[in-house]
Short mmCIF file of C-alpha atoms and ligand atoms in Angstrom, two decimals:
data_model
loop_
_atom_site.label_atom_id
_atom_site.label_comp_id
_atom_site.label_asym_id
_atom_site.label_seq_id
_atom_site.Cartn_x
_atom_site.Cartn_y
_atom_site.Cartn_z
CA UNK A 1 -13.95 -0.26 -10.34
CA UNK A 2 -10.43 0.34 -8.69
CA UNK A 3 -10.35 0.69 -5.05
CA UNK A 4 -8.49 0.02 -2.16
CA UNK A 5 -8.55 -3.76 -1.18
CA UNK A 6 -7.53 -5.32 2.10
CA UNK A 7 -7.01 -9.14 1.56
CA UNK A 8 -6.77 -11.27 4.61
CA UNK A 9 -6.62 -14.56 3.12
CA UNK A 10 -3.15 -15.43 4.00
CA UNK A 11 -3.34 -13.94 7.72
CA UNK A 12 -6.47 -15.72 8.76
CA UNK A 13 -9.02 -18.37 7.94
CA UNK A 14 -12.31 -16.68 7.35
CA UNK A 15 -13.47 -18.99 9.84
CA UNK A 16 -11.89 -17.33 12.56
CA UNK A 17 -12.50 -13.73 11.04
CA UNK A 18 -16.26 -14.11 10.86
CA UNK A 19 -15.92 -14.24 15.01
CA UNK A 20 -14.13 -11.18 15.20
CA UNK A 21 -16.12 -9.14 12.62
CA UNK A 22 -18.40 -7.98 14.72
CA UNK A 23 -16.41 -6.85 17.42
CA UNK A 24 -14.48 -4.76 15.26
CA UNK A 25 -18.34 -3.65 13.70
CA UNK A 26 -19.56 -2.54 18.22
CA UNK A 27 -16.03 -0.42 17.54
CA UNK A 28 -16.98 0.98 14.73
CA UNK A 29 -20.19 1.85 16.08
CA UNK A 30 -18.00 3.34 19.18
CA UNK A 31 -16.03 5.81 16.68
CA UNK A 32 -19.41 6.73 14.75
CA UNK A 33 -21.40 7.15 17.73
CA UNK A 34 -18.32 8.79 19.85
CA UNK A 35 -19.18 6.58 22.58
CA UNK A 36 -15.78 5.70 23.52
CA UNK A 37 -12.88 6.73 25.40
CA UNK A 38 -11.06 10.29 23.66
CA UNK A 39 -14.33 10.62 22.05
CA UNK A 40 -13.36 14.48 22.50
CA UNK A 41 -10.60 13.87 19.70
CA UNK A 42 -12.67 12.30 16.84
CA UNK A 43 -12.85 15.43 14.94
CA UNK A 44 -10.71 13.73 12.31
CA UNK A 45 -13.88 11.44 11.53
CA UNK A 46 -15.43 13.52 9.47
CA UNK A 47 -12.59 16.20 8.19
CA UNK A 48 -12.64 14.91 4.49
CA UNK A 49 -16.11 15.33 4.07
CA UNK A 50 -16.53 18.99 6.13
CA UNK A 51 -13.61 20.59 4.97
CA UNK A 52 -14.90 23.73 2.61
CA UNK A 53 -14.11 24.49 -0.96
CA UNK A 54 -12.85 28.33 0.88
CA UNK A 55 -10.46 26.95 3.13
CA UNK A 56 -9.06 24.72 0.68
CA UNK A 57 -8.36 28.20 -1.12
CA UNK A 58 -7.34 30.08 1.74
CA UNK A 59 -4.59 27.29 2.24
CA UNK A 60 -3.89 27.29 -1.35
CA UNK A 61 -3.34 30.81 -1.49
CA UNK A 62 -0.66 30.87 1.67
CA UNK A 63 1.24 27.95 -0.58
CA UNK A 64 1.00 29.69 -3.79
CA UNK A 65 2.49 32.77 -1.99
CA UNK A 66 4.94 30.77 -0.54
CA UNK A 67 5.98 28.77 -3.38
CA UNK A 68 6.06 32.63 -5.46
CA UNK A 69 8.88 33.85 -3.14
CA UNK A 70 10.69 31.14 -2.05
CA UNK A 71 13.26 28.72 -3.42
CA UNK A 72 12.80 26.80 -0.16
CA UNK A 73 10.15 26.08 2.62
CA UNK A 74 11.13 24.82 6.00
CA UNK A 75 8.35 22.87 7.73
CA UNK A 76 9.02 22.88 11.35
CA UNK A 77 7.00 20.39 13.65
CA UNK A 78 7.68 16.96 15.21
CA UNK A 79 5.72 13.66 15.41
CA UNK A 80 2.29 14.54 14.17
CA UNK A 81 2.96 17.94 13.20
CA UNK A 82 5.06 16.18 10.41
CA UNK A 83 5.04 12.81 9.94
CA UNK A 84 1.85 13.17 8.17
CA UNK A 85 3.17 15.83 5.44
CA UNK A 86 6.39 14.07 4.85
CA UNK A 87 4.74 10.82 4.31
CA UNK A 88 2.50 12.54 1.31
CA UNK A 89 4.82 14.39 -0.31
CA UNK A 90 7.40 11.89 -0.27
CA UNK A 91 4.96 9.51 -1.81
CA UNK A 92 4.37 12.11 -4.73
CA UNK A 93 7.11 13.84 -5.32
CA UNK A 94 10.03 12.77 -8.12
CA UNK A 95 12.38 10.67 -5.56
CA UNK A 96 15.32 13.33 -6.82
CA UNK A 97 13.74 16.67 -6.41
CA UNK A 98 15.43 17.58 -3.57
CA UNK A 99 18.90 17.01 -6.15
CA UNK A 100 17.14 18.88 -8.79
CA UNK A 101 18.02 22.45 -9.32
CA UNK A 102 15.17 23.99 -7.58
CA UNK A 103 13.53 26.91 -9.19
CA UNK A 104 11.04 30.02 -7.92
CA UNK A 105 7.55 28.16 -8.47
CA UNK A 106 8.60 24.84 -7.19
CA UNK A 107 10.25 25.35 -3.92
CA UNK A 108 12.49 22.75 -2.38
CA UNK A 109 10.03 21.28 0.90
CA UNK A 110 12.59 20.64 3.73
CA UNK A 111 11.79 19.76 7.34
CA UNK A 112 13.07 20.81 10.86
CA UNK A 113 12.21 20.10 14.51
CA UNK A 114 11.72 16.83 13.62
CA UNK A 115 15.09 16.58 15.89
CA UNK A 116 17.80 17.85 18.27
CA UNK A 117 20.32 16.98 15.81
CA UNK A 118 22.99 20.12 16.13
CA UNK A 119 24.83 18.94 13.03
CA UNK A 120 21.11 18.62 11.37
CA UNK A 121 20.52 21.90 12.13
CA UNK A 122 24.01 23.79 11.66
CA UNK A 123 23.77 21.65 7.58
CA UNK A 124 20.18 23.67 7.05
CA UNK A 125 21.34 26.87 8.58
CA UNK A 126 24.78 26.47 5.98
CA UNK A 127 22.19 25.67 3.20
CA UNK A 128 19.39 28.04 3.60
CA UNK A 129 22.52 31.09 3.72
CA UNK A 130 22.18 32.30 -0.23
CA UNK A 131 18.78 30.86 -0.36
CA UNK A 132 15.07 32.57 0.05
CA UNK A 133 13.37 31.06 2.30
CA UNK A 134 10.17 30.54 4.15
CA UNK A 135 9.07 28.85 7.52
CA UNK A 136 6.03 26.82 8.20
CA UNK A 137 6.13 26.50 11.53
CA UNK A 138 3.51 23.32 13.22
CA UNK A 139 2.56 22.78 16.89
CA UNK A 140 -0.37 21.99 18.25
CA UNK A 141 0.39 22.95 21.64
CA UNK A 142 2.93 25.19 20.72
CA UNK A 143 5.08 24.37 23.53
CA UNK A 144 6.95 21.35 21.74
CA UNK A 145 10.86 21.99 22.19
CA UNK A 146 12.13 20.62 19.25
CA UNK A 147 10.37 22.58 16.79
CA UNK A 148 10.34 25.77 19.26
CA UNK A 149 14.08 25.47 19.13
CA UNK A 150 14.20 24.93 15.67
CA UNK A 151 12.05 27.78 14.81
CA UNK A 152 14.09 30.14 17.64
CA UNK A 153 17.11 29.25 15.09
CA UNK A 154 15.87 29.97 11.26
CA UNK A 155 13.62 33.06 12.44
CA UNK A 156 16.42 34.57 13.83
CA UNK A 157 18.41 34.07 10.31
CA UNK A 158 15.33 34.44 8.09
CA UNK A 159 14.62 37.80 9.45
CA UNK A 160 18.73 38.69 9.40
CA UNK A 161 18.80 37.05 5.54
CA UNK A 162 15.12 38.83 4.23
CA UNK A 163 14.37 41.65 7.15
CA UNK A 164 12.22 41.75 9.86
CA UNK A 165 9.42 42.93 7.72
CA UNK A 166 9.46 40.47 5.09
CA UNK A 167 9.88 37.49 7.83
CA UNK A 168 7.16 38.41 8.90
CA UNK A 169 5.36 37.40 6.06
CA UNK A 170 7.42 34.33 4.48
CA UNK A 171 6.39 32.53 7.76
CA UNK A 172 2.97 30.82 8.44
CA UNK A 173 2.34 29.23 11.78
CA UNK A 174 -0.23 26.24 12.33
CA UNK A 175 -0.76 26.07 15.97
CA UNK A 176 -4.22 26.12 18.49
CA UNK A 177 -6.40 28.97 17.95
CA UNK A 178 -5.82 30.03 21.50
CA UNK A 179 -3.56 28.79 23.59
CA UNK A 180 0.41 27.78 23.56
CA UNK A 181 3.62 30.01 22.72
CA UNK A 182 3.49 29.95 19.61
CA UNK A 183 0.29 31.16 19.13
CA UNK A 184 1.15 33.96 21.35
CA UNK A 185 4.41 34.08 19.17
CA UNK A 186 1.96 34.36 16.09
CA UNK A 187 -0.22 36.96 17.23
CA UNK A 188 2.21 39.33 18.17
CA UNK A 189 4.70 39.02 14.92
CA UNK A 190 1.35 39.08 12.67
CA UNK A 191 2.26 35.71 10.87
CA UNK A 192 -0.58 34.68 8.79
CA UNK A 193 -1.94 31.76 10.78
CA UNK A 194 -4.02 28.45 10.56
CA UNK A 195 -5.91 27.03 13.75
CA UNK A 196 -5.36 22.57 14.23
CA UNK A 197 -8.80 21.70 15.79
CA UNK A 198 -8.72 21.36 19.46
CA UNK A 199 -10.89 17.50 18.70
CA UNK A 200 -7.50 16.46 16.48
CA UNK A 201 -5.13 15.05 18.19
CA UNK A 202 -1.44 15.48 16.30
CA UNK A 203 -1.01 12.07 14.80
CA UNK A 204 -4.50 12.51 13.37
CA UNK A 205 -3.56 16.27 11.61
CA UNK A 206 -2.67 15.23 8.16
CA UNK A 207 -6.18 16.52 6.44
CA UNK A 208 -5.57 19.62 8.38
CA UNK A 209 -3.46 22.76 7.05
CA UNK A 210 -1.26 20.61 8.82
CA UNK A 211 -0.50 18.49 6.30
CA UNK A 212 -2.52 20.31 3.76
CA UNK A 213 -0.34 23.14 3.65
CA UNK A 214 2.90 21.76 3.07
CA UNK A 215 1.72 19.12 0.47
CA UNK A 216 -0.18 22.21 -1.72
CA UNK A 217 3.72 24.25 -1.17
CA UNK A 218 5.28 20.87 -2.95
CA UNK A 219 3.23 21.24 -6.12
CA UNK A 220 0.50 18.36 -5.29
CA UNK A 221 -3.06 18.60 -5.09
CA UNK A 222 -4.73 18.59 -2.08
CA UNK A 223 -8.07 18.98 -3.40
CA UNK A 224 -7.57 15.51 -5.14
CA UNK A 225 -6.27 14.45 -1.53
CA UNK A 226 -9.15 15.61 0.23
CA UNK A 227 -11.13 14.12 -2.09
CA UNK A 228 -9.86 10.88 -2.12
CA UNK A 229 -10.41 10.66 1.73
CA UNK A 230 -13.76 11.68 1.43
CA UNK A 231 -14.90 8.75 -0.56
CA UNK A 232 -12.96 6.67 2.17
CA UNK A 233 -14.74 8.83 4.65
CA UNK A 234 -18.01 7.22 2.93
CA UNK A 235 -16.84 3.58 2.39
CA UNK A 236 -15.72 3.26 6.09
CA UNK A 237 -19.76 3.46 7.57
CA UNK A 238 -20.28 0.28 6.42
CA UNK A 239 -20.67 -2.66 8.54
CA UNK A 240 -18.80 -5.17 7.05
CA UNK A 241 -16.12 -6.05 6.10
CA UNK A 242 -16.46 -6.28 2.39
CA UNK A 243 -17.23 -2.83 1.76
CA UNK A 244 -16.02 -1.21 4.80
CA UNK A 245 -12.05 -2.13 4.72
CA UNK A 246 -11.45 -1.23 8.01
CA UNK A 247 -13.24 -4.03 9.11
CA UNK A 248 -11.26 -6.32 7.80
CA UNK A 249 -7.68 -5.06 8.58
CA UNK A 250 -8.65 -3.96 12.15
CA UNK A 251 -10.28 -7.07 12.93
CA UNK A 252 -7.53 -9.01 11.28
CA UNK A 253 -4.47 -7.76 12.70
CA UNK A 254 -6.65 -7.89 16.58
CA UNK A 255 -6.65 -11.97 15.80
CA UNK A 256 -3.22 -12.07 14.82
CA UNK A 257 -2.49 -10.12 18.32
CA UNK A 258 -4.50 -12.91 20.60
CA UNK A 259 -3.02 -15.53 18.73
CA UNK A 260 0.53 -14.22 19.75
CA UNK A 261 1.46 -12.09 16.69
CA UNK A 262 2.88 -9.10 18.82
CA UNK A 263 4.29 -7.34 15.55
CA UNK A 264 2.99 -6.02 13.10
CA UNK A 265 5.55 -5.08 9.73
CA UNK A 266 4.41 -2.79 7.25
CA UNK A 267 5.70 -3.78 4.31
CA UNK A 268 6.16 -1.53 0.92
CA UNK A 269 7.74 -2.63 -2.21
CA UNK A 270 8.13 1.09 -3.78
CA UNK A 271 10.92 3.16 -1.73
CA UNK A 272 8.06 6.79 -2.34
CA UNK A 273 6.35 4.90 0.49
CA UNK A 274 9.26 4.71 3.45
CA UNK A 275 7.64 7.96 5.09
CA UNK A 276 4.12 6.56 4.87
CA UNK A 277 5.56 3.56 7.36
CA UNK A 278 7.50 6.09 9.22
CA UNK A 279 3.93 8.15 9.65
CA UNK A 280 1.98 4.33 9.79
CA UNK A 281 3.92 3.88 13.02
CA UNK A 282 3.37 6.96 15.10
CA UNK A 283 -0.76 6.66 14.29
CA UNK A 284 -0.74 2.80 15.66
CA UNK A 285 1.69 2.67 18.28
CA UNK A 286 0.58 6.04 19.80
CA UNK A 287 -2.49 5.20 19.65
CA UNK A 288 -2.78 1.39 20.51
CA UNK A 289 0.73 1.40 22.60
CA UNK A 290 -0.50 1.85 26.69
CA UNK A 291 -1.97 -0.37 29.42
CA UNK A 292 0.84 -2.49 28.99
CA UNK A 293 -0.80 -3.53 25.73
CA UNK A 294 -0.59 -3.12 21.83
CA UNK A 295 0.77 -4.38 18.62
CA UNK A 296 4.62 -3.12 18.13
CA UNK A 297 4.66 -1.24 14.86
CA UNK A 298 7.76 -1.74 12.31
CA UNK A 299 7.59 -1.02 8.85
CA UNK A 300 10.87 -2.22 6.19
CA UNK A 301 11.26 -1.00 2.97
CA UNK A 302 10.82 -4.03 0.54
CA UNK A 303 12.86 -5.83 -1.61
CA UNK A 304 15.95 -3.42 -0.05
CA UNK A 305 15.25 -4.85 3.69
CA UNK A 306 15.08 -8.37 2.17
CA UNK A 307 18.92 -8.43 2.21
CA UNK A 308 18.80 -7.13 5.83
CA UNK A 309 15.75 -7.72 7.62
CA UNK A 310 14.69 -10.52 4.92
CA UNK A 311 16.73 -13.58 7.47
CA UNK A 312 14.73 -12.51 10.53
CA UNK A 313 11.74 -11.97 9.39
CA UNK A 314 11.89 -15.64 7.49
CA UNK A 315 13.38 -17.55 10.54
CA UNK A 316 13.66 -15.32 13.77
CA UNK A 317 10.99 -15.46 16.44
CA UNK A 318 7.56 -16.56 15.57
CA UNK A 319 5.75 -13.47 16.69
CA UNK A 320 5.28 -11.12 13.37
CA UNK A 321 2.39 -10.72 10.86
CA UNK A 322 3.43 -8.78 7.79
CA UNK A 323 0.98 -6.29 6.13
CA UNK A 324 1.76 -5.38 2.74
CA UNK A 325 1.27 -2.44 1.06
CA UNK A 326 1.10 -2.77 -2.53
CA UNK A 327 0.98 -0.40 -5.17
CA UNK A 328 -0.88 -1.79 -8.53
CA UNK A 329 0.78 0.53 -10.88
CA UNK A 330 4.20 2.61 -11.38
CA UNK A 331 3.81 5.35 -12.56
CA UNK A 332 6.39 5.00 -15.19
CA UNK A 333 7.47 2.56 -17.54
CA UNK A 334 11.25 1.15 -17.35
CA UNK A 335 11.68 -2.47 -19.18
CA UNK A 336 14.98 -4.47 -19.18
CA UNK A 337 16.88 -4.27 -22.14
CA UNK A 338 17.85 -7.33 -24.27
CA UNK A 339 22.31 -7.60 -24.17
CA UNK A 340 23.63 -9.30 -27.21
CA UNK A 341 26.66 -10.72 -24.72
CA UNK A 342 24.20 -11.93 -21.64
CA UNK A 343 27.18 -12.15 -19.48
CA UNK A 344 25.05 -11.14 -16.63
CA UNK A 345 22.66 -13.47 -17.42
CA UNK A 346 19.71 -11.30 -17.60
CA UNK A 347 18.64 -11.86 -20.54
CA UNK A 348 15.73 -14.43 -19.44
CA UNK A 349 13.91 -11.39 -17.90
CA UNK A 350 15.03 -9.06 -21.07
CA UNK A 351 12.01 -7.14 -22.23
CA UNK A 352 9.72 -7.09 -18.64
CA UNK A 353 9.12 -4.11 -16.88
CA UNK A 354 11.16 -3.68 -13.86
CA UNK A 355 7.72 -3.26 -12.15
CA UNK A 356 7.03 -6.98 -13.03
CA UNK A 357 10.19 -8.08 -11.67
CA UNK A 358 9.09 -6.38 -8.56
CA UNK A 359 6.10 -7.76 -8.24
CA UNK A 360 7.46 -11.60 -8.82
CA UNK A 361 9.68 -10.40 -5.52
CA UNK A 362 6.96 -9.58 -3.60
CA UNK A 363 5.13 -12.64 -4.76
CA UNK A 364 7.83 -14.52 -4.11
CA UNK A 365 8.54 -13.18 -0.67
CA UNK A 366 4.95 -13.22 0.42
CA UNK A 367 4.45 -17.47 0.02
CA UNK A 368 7.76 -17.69 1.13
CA UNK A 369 6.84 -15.84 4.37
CA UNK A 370 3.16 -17.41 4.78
CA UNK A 371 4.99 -20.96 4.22
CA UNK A 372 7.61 -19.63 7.21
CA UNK A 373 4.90 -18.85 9.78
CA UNK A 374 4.58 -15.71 8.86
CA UNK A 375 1.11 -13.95 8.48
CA UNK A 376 0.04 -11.62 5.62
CA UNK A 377 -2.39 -8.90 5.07
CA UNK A 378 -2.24 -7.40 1.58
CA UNK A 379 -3.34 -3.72 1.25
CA UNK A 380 -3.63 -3.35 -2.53
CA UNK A 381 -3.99 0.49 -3.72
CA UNK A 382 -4.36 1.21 -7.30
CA UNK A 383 -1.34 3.84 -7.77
CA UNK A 384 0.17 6.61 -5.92
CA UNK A 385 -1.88 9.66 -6.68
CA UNK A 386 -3.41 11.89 -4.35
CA UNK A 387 -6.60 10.47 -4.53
CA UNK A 388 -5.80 6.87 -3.74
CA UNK A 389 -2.96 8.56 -0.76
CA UNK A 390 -5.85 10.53 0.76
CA UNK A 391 -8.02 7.18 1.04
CA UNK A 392 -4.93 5.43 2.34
CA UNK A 393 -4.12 7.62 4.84
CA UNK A 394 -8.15 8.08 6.05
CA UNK A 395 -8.44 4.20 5.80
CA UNK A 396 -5.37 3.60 8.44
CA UNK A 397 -6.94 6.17 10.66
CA UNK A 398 -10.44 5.03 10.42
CA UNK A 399 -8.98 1.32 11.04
CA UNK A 400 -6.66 2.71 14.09
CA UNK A 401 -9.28 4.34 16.00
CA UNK A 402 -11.45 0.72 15.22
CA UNK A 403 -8.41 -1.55 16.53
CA UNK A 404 -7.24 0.65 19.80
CA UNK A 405 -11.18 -0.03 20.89
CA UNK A 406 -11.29 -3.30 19.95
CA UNK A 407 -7.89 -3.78 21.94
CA UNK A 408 -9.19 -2.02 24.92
CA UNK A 409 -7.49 1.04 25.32
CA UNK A 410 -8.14 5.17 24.49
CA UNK A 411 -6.62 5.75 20.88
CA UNK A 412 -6.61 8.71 21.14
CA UNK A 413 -4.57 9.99 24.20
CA UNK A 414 -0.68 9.74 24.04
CA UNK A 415 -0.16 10.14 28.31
CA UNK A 416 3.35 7.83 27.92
CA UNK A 417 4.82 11.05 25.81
CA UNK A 418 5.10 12.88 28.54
CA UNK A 419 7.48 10.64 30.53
CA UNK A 420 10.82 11.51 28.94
CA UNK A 421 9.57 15.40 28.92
CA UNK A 422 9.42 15.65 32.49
CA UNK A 423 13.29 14.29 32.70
CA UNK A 424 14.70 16.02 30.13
CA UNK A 425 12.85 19.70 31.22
CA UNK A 426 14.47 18.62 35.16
CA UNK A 427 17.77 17.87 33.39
CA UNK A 428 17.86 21.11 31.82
CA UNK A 429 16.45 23.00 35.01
CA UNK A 430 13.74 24.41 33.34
CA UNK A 431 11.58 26.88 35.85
CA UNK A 432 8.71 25.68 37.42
CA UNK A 433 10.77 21.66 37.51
CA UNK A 434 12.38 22.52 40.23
CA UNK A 435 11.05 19.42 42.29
CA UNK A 436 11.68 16.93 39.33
CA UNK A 437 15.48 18.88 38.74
CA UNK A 438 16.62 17.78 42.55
CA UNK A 439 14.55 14.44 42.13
CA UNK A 440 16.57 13.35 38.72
CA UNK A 441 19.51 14.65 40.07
CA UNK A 442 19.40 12.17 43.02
CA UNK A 443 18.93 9.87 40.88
CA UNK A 444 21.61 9.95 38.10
CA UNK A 445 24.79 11.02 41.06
O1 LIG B 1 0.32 12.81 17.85
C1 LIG B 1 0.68 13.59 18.70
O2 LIG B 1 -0.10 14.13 19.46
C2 LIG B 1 2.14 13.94 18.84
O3 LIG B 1 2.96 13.18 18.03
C3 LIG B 1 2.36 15.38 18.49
O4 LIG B 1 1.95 15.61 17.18
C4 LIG B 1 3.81 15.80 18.66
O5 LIG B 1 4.25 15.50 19.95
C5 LIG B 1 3.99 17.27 18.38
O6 LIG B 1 3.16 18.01 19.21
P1 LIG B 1 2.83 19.50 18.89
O7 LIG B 1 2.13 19.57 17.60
O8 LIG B 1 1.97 19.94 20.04
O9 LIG B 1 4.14 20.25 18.85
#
């Protein structure tokens, strides 16, 4: 039977992991149980398995609208409130749809507010001028000034492009059920709106409408999705570490820490999987990164980053583990075509798939690495569907919130976030900073 598979055999003797196993099974007891620190944000635990066949349509419905009258959807939100969604559909989608002429049906899925970047957002205005277009707007508090500057921006042209009235209803907001601007925003404008559980913290949203929504707008099926996490949902009650894989990668990668292995590189070898890193890295080093503590999350994009990153991560500093993400099976079939002339010499590899190829790279790379010092977990999943995606991504949650105990600290509080807020709300004088505004001012004269 094909499942996800988490092999620790070149990170760790087993020796050494049969110590650790059952700390990592007291912090798995400490998520099930909620007996931990943030246990007020463990919602998340059992999402896959609560969420109803009736809200699944309700968010289908709001895409199928959306993707009916609109040749593109902006989804506005920052960290959590997009990381998630870009990660999926990334991993799904045709790497060139966004070159592709898009058509009514099959919307082009472009984000916003993931950024301050005025060129970034003057391009997306320019682009989104002849186009219709709808907004999914994301924030949890809905007081996030990216996105709520964003969003200030392409409602003011969406409603000058389409009309005040029919704004109004090519733009859905995901936000708290009560509180926050944009909620307030919501309720007054009469967007159609879905609620992000008050126990879900941002970085855990992705089985919410908060990733649900966008994904089901791209064309992919978040049914599947959902169901895929659900069976994760299931495998990750067990206590050990041969059907439970959380066990094994939190435990693994909480070893590699004590023994001095302060970074952790996700590795991919299939470029549909640079978001999932990107979203890989905001779930572990928001949750694990406080107290002075926790594993520094990079990701590289594998074999590309070999002729970059491959020198360092070979020779540099002996202070990296590598986990590996690797995906059985393409999707597609590409092999390498025989050349009568040879003169680039190919012609010993003439009639593999390109997928092979690949996989002697990563091969290749991994004893090379191992031989170099540097630790390997493999994370094998079967192909990139939405099944297998939505027991990836409830896998790396399940196994974050069993690592940040295990390390010691609250996974699921983000209090360091705030830091750079407070400054940049003083340097812009906001009201009610007026303290911190003098304060930073003395500071930076
Ligand atoms: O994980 C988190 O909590 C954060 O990354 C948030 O998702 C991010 O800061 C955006 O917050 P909000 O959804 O409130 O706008």
């Amino acid at each position: 039977m094909k499942k996800i598979i988490v092999n620790t055999s070149d990170a760790t003797c087993p020796c050494s992991l049969a110590g650790i196993t059952s700390e990592a099974v007291n912090a798995l007891h400490t998520v099930d149980h909620a007996t931990g620190a943030g246990n007020d944000f463990l919602g998340w635990v059992k999402l896959p398995s609560s969420i109803t066949e009736a809200e699944l349509a309700d968010i289908q419905a709001t895409a199928d609208s959306l993707r009916r009258d609109c040749e593109v959807v902006v989804c506005i939100g920052i960290g959590g409130s997009y990381l998630g969604a870009k990660a999926v559909i990334e991993a799904l989608d045709n790497t060139f749809r966004s070159h592709m002429p898009s058509a009514q049906g099959n919307p082009a899925v472009l984000f916003a507010g993931q950024n301050i970047g005025e060129d970034y957002l003057a391009e997306l205005s320019d682009f989104l001028k002849d186009k219709k277009f709808g907004i999914i707007v994301i924030s949890k508090s809905g007081t996030t000034t990216e996105p709520a500057i964003a969003f200030r921006i392409l409602k003011e042209q969406l409603e000058k492009q389409a009309g005040k009235a029919a704004a109004q209803k090519l733009i859905v907001a995901i936000t708290d059920e009560k509180r926050g601007a944009l909620r307030t925003l919501a309720n007054s404008e009469g967007y159609k709106t879905f609620v992000i559980p008050d126990n879900v913290g941002g970085r855990f949203s992705v089985l919410t409408p908060v990733g649900l929504l966008p994904i089901a707008v791209a064309g992919h099926d978040i049914s599947a999705l959902t169901a895929g996490a659900a069976e994760m949902e299931k495998a990750c009650t067990a206590e050990n570490a041969e059907e439970n894989p959380c066990i094994a990668y939190a435990g693994a990668r909480n070893l590699l820490y004590r023994q001095g292995k302060k970074i952790e590189i996700l590795v991919n070898y299939n470029p549909k999987l640079h978001y999932f890193g990107e979203w890989w890295k905001q779930l572990y080093g928001e949750s694990e990164g406080k107290d002075h503590k926790g594993i520094f999350p990079a990701s590289v994009d594998f074999s590309t980053d070999l002729h970059s990153m491959g020198q360092w991560i070979q020779d540099g500093e002996r202070t990296i583990f590598e986990t590996v993400l690797s995906v059985e099976e393409s999707a597609r079939t590409m092999v390498i075509p025989t050349d009568g002339d040879n003169l680039d010499g190919l012609n010993y590899i003439a009639g593999k798939r390109v997928d092979e190829v690949n996989k002697m790279a990563e091969l290749g790379a991994r004893i090379a690495h191992v031989d170099g010092g540097v630790p390997n977990i493999r994370i094998t999943i079967p192909a990139l569907t939405e099944r297998w995606i939505g027991q990836l991504i409830y896998f790396f949650e399940k196994a974050c919130g069993i690592s940040g105990y295990m390390l010691g600290v609250n996974p699921f509080d983000q209090p360091g976030v705030e830091a750079y807020k407070k400054n940049m709300f003083a340097l812009l004088a906001k009201p009610g900073y007026e303290a911190e505004t003098a304060q930073i001012r003395q500071r930076i004269k």
